[in-house]
Phi, psi and omega in degrees: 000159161286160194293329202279302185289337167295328180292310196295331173256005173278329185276344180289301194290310134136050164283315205214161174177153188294170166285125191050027175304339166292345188252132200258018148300334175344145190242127161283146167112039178242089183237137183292130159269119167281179181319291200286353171259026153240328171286329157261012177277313148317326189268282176329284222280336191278352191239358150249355170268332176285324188254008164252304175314311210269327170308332197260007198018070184289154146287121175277151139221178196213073228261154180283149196269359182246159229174128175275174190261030172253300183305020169200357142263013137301318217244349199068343182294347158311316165282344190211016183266059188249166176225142150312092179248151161243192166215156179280135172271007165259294185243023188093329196316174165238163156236160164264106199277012180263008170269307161261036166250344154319262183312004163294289180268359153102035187249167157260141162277142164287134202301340176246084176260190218212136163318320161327296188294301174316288196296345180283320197262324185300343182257317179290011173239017185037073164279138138216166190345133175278339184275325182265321200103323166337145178269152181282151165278183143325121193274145197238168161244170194229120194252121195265021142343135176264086153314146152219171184246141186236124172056216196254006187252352155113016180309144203251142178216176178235159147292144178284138178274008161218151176268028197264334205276012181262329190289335184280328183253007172254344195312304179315315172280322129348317189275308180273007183232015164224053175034033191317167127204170218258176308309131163229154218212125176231129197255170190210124160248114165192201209289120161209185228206099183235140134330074146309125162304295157218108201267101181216172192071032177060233187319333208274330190182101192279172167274306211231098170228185180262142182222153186232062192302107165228110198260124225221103161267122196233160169274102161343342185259352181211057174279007175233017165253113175242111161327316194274336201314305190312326187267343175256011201308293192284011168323105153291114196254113148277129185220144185238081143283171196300000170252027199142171143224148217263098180245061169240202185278157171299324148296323174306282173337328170272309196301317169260041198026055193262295166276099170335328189190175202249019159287304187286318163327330160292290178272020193264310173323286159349307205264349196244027154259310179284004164262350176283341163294349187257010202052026157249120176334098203279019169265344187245061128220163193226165151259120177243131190292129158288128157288150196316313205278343163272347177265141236255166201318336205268351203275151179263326194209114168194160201243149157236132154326106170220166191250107140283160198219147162316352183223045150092177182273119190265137173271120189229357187191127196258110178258109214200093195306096170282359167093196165263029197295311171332263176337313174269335162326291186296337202279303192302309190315292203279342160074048151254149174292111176243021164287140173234184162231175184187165181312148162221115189082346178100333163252001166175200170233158179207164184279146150211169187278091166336147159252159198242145205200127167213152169239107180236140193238124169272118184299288189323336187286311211277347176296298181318303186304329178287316172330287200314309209290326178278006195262135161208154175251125167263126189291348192249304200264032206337120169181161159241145156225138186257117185255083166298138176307108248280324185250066197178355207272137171279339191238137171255313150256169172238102176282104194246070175316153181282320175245143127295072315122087194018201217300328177282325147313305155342300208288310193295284181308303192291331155285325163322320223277324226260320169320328221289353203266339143248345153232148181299118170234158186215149158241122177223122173237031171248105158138187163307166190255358152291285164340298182289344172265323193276345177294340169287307185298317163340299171253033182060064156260138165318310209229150167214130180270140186225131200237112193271221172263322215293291169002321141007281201248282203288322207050069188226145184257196161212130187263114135263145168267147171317305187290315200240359176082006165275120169257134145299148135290119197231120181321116165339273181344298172279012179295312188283313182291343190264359176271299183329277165358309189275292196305342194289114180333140154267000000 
């Protein structure tokens, strides 16, 4: 399916929707989770703490969404968190121009091109305002830092535009009251905040989104002994460098210098078993080696994780050796010791500054793509459906009496009741009982229980599935252990 039928059932249903949509001041790149987008955003954020955190036996934390201006003059971002902009010399607009010298000429810009460079192909392809016609200024930069004033005397501070940088300034203390030894790898999922230029595409580019973090502080001298390396050896990775694209295992990727070393291969592995786990077609992704000219200041080596779509290959995971750049950044501002020690060689410990492998994940983009990837219309049984992975579902069964009616509501309600304290159920007994299955299908529920006469007689339900229309017949009694069964992570 397209972007336009995922917007149309996110806006129906009541997955997503803008923000302050009633007012016509409303600022774009503000968008809200209805009911069934926040239980799936939950089920999602729970199946990266099952297939990452907790397999890799990551440190969870949960960092302030407010950051003093020293952590980010530390971090460079005061200096370099910037986008390229022009403006129309006519009616004002702004742009971001390397985006919309993009979509001119039909290109990607490379993200670090020289402002020069921008305004040269904006005149050698005569851009001009897409809304007037209006001739472009000169390009300038735009620093998408969110400023706030903190207390009555007005200290200045930002909201963060990643959530890695409370994890770079907790780590020293993190390392010693949780008994580190390197590599160890500490995640964060929350709120983080960029000033967008031009914010469009519901989910695809936010002001304000959810980030997923993970950051793997390593020795620079043993990025190839990873202990765990054995269990992901045979991970089939497709990766796209300036030679190709690649469809081999994550040992073949080191061994034939495709992945530099075998940290990052571990978790680039890692990270491609858990989207495959997400219901999105894992043949239409890549991890693609970024060139010097893409990559962001801080990173030496990087892959993005990507998704095609009705609107092209979506970037859902920024994979990115930084090196000591945190760290000796934060150590020189606060003039703290971010060094530890750890083996070296093999002949004792020395101190040494971790270099840093992060996996940073935009939840929403990656929410969006299981929509897109799950949405389908069956033409022969006209109806859509979204066949979300049973256990990522926001409503998991739907409990449906055949009448609305004596004894057979009765019956229905008391298996809602008995269900509902463990799995998410919704009960509906309004329309026809064809109606009420495609409304479920609609919103990726697995299953619908239907409760008869036979219910009655026998105390037996009927599990229809979602995908395939198929029903059982199931004893009340074994009802709850055989949903439980069904719903269950493989």
């Amino acid at each position: 399916m397209n972007y336009d039928a995922v917007t149309e059932l996110a806006l129906s249903r009541g997955f997503y929707f803008p923000s302050c949509e009633i007012y016509a001041d409303a600022q774009a790149g503000f968008w809200e989770y209805g009911p069934l987008g926040v239980a799936l955003k939950n089920r999602y954020i729970e199946l990266w703490r099952r297939e990452l955190v907790r397999r890799d036996g990551m440190l969870e934390i949960d960092g302030s969404q407010i950051m003093s201006k020293s952590v980010f003059i530390a971090s460079g971002h005061l200096d370099s968190f910037n986008d390229p902009i022009v403006r129309c010399m006519k009616c004002s607009s702004v742009y971001r121009a390397d985006r919309l010298v993009g979509e001119v000429i039909n290109t990607v810009v490379p993200e670090r091109i020289g402002d020069e460079e921008l305004y040269t192909l904006i005149q050698k392809h005569n851009i001009r305002c897409p809304k007037c016609n209006g001739e472009l200024s000169k390009v300038s930069r735009f620093n998408m830092m969110f400023k706030v004033s903190i207390g009555a005397d007005g200290s200045e501070a930002y909201l963060r535009p990643e959530t890695c940088q409370s994890i770079f300034v907790d780590f020293a203390r993190l390392f010693k009251v949780m008994r580190c030894k390197l590599p160890i790898a500490i995640a964060q999922v929350g709120k983080s905040f960029r000033n967008e230029i031009a914010p469009r595409q519901s989910l695809i580019r936010l002001r304000e989104f959810y980030q997923a973090e993970i950051e793997v502080f390593c020795n620079p001298k043993r990025l190839d002994e990873i202990d765990r390396f054995d269990e992901v050896k045979d991970v089939m990775l497709r990766i796209q460098d300036s030679n190709g694209m690649h469809e081999v295992t994550a040992s073949s990727a080191v061994s034939r210098g495709i992945i530099p070393n075998r940290l990052i291969a571990y978790y680039l592995a890692l990270l491609n078993e858990f989207y495959s786990k997400t219901g999105i077609d894992m043949g239409r992704t890549r991890f693609r080696r970024l060139a010097d000219d893409e990559k962001a200041f801080y990173a030496t080596v990087a892959y993005d994780f990507e998704v095609e779509t009705s609107l092209g290959w979506l970037e859902l995971v920024a994979c990115n050796y930084r090196s000591d750049h945190d760290l000796k950044g934060h150590m020189q501002v606060s003039k703290e010791n971010m060094e530890v020690m750890d083996a070296d060689d093999g002949s004792g410990n020395s101190k040494v500054l971790p270099h840093v492998f992060e996996l940073s994940m935009g939840v929403e983009r990656s929410l969006y793509c299981i929509l897109e990837h799950s949405l389908y219309e069956d033409m022969e049984n006209d109806r859509l459906v979204l066949r979300l992975k049973p256990y990522l579902a926001p409503i998991q069964v739907g409990v449906l009496p055949i009448v609305k009616k004596d004894e057979v509501e009765a019956k229905a309600k008391e298996v809602f009741k008995m269900l509902r304290k463990d799995i998410d159920a919704f009960y509906d007994d309004s329309g026809s009982i064809g109606r009420r299955y495609r409304r479920l299908d609609e919103i990726g529920t697995p299953y619908a229980i239907t409760i008869d006469r036979q219910t009655l007689d026998d105390g037996t339900v009927t599990i229809r599935d979602r995908d395939t229309m198929q029903q059982v017949r199931v004893r009340i009694d074994d009802l709850k252990d055989e949903l439980l069964r069904r719903l269950k992570m493989p």
